[in-house]
Short mmCIF file of C-alpha atoms in Angstrom, two decimals:
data_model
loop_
_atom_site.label_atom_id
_atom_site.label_comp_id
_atom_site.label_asym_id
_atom_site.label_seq_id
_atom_site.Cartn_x
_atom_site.Cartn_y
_atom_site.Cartn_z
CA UNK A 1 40.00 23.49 42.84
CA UNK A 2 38.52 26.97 43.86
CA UNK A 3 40.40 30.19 43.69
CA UNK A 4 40.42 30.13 47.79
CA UNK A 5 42.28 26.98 47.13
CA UNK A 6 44.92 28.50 44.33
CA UNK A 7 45.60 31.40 46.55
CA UNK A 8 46.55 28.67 49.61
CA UNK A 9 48.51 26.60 47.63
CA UNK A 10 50.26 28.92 45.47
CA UNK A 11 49.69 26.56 42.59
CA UNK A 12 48.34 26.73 39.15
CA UNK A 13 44.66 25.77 38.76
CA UNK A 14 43.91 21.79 38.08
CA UNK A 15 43.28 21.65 34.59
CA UNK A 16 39.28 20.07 34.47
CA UNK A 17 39.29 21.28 30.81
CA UNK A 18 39.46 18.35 28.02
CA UNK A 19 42.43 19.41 25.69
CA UNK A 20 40.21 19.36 23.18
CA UNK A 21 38.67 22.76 24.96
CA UNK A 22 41.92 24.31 24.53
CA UNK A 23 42.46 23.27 21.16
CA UNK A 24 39.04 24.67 20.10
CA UNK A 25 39.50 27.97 22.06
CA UNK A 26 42.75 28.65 20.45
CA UNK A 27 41.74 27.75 16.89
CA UNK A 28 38.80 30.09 17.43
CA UNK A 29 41.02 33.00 18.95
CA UNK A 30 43.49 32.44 15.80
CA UNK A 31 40.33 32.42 13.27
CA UNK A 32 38.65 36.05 15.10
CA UNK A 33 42.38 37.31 14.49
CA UNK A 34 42.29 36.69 10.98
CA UNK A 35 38.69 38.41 10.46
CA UNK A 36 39.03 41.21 12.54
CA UNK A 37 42.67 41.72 10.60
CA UNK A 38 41.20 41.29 6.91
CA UNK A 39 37.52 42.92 7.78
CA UNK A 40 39.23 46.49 7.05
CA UNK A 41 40.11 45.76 3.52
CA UNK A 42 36.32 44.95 2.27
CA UNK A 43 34.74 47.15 4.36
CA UNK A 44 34.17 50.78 3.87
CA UNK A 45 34.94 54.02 6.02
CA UNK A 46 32.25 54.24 8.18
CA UNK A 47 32.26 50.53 8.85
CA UNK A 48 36.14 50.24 9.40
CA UNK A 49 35.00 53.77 12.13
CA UNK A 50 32.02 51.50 13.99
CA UNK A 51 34.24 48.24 14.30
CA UNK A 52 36.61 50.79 15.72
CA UNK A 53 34.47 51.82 18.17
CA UNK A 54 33.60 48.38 18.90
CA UNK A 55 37.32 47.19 19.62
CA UNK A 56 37.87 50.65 22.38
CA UNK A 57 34.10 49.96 23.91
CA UNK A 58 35.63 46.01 24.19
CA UNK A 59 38.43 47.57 26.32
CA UNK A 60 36.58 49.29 28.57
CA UNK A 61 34.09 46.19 28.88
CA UNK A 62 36.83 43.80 29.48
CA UNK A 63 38.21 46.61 32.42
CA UNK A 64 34.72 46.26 33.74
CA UNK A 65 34.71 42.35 33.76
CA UNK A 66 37.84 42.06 35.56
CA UNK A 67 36.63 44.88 38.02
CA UNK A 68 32.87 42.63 38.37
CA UNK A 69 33.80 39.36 37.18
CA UNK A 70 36.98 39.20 39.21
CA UNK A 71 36.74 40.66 41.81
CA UNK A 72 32.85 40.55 42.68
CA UNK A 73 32.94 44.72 42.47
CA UNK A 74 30.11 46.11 40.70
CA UNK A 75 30.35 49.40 39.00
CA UNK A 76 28.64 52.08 37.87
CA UNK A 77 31.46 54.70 37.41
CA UNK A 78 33.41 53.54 34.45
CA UNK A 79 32.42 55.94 32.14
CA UNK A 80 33.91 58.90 34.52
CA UNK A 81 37.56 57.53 34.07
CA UNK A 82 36.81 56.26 30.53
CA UNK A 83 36.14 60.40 30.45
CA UNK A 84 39.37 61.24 32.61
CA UNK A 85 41.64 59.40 30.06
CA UNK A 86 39.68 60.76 27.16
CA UNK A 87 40.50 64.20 28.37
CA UNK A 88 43.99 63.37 29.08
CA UNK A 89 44.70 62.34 25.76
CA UNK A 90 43.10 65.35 24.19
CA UNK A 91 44.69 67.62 26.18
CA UNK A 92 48.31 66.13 25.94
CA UNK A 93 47.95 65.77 22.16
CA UNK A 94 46.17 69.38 21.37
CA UNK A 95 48.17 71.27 24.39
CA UNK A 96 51.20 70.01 24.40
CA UNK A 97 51.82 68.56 21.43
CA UNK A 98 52.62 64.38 22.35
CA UNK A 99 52.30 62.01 20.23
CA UNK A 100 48.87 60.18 20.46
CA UNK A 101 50.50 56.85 21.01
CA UNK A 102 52.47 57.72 24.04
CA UNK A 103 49.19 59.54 25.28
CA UNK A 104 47.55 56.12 26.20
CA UNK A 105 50.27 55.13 28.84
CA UNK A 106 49.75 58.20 30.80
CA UNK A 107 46.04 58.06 30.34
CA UNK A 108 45.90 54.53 31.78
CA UNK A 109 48.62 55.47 34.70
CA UNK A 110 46.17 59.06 36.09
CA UNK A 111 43.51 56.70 35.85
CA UNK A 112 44.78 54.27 37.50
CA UNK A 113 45.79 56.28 40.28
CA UNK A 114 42.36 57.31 40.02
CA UNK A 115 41.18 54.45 40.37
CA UNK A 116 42.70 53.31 43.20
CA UNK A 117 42.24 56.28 45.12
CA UNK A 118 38.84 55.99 44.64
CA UNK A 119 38.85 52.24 45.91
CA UNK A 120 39.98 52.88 49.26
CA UNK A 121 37.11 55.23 50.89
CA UNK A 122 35.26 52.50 49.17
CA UNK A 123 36.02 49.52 50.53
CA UNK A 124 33.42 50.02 53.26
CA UNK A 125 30.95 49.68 50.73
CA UNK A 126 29.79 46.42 48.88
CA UNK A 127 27.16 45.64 46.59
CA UNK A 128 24.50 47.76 45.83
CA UNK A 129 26.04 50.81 48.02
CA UNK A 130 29.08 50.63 46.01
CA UNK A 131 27.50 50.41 43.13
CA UNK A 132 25.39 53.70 43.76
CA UNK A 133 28.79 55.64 44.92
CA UNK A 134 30.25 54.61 41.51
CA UNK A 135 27.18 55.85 40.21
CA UNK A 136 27.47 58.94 41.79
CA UNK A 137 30.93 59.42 40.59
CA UNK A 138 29.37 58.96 37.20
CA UNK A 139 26.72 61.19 37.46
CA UNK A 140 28.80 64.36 39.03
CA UNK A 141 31.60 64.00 36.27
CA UNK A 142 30.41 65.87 33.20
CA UNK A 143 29.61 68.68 35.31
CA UNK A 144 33.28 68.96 36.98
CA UNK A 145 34.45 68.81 33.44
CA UNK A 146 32.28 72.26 32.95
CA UNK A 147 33.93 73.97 35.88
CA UNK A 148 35.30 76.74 34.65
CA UNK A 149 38.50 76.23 36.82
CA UNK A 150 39.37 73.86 33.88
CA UNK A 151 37.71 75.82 31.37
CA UNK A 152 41.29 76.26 29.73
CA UNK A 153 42.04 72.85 29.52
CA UNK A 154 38.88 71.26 29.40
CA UNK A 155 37.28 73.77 26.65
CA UNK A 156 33.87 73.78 28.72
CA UNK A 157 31.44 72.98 27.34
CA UNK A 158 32.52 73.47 23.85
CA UNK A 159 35.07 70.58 24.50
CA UNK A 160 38.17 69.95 22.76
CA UNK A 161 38.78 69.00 18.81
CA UNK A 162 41.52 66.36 17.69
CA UNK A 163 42.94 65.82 14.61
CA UNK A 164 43.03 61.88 13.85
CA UNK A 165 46.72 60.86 13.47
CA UNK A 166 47.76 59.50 9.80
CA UNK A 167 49.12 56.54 9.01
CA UNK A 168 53.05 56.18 9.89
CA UNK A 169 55.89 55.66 6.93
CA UNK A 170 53.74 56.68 4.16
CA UNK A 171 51.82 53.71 4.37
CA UNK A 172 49.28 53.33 1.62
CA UNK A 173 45.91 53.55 4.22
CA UNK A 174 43.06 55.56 5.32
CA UNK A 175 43.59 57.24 8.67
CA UNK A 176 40.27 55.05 10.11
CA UNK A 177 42.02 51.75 8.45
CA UNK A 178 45.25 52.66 10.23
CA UNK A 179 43.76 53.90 14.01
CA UNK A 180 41.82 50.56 13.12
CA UNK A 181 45.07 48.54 13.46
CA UNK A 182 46.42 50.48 15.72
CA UNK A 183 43.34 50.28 18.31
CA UNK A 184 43.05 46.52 17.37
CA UNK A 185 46.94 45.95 18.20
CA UNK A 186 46.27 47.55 21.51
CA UNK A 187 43.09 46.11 22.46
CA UNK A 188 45.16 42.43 21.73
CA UNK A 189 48.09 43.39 23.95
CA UNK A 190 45.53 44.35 26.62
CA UNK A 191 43.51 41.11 26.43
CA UNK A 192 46.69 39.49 26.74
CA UNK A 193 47.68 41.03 30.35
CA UNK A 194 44.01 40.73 31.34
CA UNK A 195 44.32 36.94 31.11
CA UNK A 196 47.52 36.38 32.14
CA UNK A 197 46.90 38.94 35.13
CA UNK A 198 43.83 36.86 36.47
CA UNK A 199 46.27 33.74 35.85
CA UNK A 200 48.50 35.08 38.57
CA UNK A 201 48.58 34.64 42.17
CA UNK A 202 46.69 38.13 42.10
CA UNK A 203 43.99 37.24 39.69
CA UNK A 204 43.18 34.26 41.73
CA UNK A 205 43.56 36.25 44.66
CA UNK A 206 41.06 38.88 43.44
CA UNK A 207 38.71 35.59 42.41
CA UNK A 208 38.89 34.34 46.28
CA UNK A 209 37.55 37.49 47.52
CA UNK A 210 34.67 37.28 44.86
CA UNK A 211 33.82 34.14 46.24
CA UNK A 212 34.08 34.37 49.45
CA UNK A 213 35.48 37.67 51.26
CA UNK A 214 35.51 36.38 54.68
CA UNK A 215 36.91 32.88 53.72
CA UNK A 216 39.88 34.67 52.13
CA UNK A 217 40.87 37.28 54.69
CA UNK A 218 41.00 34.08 56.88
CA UNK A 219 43.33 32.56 54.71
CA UNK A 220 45.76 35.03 54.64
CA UNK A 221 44.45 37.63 52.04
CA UNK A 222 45.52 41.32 51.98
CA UNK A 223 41.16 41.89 50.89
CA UNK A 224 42.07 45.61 51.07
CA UNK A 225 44.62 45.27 48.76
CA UNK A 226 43.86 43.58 46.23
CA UNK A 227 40.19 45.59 45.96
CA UNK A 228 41.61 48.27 45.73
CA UNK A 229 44.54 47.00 42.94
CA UNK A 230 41.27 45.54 40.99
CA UNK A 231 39.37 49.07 41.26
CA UNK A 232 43.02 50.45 39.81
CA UNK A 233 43.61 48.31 37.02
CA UNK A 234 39.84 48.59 35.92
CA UNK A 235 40.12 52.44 35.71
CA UNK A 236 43.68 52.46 34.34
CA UNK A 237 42.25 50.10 31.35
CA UNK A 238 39.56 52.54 31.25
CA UNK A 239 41.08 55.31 30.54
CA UNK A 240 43.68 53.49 28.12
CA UNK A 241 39.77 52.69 25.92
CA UNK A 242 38.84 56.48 26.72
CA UNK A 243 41.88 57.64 24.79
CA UNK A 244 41.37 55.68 22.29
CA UNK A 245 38.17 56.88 21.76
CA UNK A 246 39.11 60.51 21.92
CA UNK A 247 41.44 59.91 18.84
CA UNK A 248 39.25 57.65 16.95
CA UNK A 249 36.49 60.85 17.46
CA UNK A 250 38.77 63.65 17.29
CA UNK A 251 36.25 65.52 19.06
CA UNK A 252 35.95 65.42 23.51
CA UNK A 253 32.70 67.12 25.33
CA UNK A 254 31.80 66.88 28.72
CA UNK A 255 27.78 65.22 27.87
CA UNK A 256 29.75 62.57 25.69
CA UNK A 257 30.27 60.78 28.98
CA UNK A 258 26.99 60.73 31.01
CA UNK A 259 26.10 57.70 32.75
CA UNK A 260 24.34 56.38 29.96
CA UNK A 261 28.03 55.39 28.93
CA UNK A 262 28.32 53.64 32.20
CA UNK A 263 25.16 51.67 31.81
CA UNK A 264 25.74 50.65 28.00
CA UNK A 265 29.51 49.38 29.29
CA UNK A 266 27.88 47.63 31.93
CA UNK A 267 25.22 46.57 29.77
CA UNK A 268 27.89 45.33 27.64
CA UNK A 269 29.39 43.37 30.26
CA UNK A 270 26.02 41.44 31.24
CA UNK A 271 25.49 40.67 27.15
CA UNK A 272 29.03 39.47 26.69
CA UNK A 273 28.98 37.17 30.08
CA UNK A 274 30.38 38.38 33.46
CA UNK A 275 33.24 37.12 33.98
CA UNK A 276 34.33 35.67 30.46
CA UNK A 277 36.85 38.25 29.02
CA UNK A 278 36.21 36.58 25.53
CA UNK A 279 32.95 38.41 25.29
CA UNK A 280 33.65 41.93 26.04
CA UNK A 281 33.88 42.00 22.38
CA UNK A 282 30.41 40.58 21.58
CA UNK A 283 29.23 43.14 24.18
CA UNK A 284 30.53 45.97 22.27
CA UNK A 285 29.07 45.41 19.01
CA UNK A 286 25.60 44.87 20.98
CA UNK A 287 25.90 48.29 22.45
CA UNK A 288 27.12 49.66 19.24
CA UNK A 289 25.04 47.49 16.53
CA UNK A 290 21.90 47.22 18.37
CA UNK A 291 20.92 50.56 18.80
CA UNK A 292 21.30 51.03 15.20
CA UNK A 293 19.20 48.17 14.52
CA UNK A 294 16.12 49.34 16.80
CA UNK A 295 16.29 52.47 14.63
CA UNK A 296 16.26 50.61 11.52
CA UNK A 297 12.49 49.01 12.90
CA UNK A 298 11.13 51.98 13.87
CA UNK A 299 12.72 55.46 14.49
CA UNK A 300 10.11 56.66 17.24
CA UNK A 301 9.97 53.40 19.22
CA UNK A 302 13.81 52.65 18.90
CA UNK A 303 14.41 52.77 22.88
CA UNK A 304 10.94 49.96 22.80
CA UNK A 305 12.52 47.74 20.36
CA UNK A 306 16.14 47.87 22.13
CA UNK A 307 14.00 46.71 24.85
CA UNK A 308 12.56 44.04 23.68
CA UNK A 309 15.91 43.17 21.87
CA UNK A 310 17.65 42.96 25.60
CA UNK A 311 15.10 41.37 27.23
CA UNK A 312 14.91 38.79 25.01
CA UNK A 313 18.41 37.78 25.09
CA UNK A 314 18.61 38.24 28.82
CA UNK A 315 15.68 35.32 28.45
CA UNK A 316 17.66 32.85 26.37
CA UNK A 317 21.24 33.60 27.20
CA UNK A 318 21.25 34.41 30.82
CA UNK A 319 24.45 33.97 30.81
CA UNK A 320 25.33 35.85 27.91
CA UNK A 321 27.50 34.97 25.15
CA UNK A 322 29.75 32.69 26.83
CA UNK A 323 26.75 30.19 26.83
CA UNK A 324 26.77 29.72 23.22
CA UNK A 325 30.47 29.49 23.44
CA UNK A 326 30.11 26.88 25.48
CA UNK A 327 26.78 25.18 24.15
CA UNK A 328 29.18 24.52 20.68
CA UNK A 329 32.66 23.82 22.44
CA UNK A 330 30.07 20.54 23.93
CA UNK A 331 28.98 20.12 20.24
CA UNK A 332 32.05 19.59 18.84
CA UNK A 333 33.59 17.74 22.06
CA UNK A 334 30.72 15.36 20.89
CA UNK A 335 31.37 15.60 17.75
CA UNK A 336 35.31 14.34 17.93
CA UNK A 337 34.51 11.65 20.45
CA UNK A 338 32.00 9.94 18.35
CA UNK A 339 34.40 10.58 15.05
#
């Protein structure tokens, strides 16, 4: 049943799956849990700091994926409200004293209205033009950050330090072990909405348009709408990960968010599979590991050897890395009908 059809109906999808999809999925979810919870406690500093970084770049994938891979919307302006709610954070926490937890909700809300502000001029663009407005937006951001209008908040170009929050009721932890938690708590909570979200009437709603725009403004569709609710909720995530990463920093500066943020989230996105929220994560520790790797060959031809690195995988896994997850969920389907 398409999403045209879900949207119609009003129904939940038919379920094509074998159970024994489901079962596997879950099992694996339950089994990443467990690592990602007990990978702090063998790991050092600087380790616990990158798989950090990999968790908040995992948000603002999986913001992208539901922006692309649900709604058909490509981006190239993500890392100007991953910057927005960066800046909000700092600012709120440094300024005016907040706490840095109740930062995030009010990073995520300006950049959602962001967001959606931003969504409607654009929803006479499609494709490639949208994708060079967002990219636009991207490109003009670090400089409005060194306006000196918002010199005073902003810091210029200087930018703004933040002291990393401790860990709460004198618990025995490193501050990176506890913002750790704390990001990976909030990171879980968000993956949660994001699939329940494109579970809903307006996930498959947002799904119908990506498959067929005309189709679903036929049948009934609000396409305005729900484009511009998509472009919303993508930013507002956005900015939630650009908080995060502000704290987990301590340190915000205009030329932190270029558009070379924008392509590595959208890189990440391609790596991890389009539309298979599952693999934001395994896009975020490409875009975080694999630099370092290329280094590691050779420190003069690093940007050749990331190169060859993405090529090849865009060779074998076209589809990124939802096709291994589903080359092995076959495996072991095959496996426990022959057993």
């Amino acid at each position: 049943m398409s999403a045209l059809q879900e949207v119609v109906n009003d129904t939940q999808p038919v379920e094509t799956t074998p159970k024994k999809y489901m079962a596997l999925g879950n099992t694996a979810s339950i089994v990443v849990v467990l690592l990602l919870c007990l990978a702090p406690l063998v790991a050092k500093n600087f380790i616990i700091f990158q798989m950090t970084m990999v968790l908040i770049y995992a948000i603002a994938v999986l913001a992208l994926n539901i922006l692309t891979g649900g709604s058909g919307q490509f981006s190239l302006g993500q890392s100007a409200f991953y910057a927005v709610g960066a800046y909000t954070s700092a600012i709120l926490m440094e300024n005016f004293g907040v706490n840095y937890a109740l930062t995030l909700p009010i990073s995520g809300a300006i950049c959602f209205i962001c967001g959606y502000l931003f969504g409607l001029p654009a929803l006479r663009l499609s494709g490639i033009y949208l994708a060079l407005a967002t990219f636009a937006l991207a490109t003009a951001m670090p400089q409005l950050l060194k306006l000196h209008y918002f010199e005073h908040w902003t810091g210029g170009v200087q930018g703004l330090v933040i002291t990393k929050p401790d860990a709460p009721f004198g618990l025995p932890m490193s501050q990176d072990m506890w913002l750790y938690y704390f990001v990976l708590v909030v990171s879980m909570a968000i993956y949660v909405a994001s699939v329940n979200l494109l579970k809903s009437r307006s996930g498959r709603a947002m799904m119908a348009i990506r498959d067929n725009e005309i189709a679903a403004s036929a049948m009934g569709v609000d396409v305005a709408r729900y484009k511009t609710l998509a472009f919303g909720i993508s930013a507002g995530i956005t900015g939630v990960a650009g908080g995060l990463g502000a704290i987990a920093v301590q340190f915000v500066a205009p030329d932190s968010y270029t558009i070379q943020l924008a392509i590595a989230l959208f890189l990440g996105m391609v790596v991890g599979g389009v539309g298979w929220l599952p693999g934001s994560i395994v896009g975020a520790a490409f875009i975080v590991f694999v630099p370092n790797i290329a280094e590691g060959f050779s420190k003069g031809l690093s940007g050749a050897v990331f190169g060859v690195i993405l090529v090849l995988i865009i060779f074998l896994l076209p589809h990124g890395s939802r096709q291994i997850a589903y080359t092995v969920q076959n495996w072991v389907h095959k496996l426990g009908r022959r057993a």
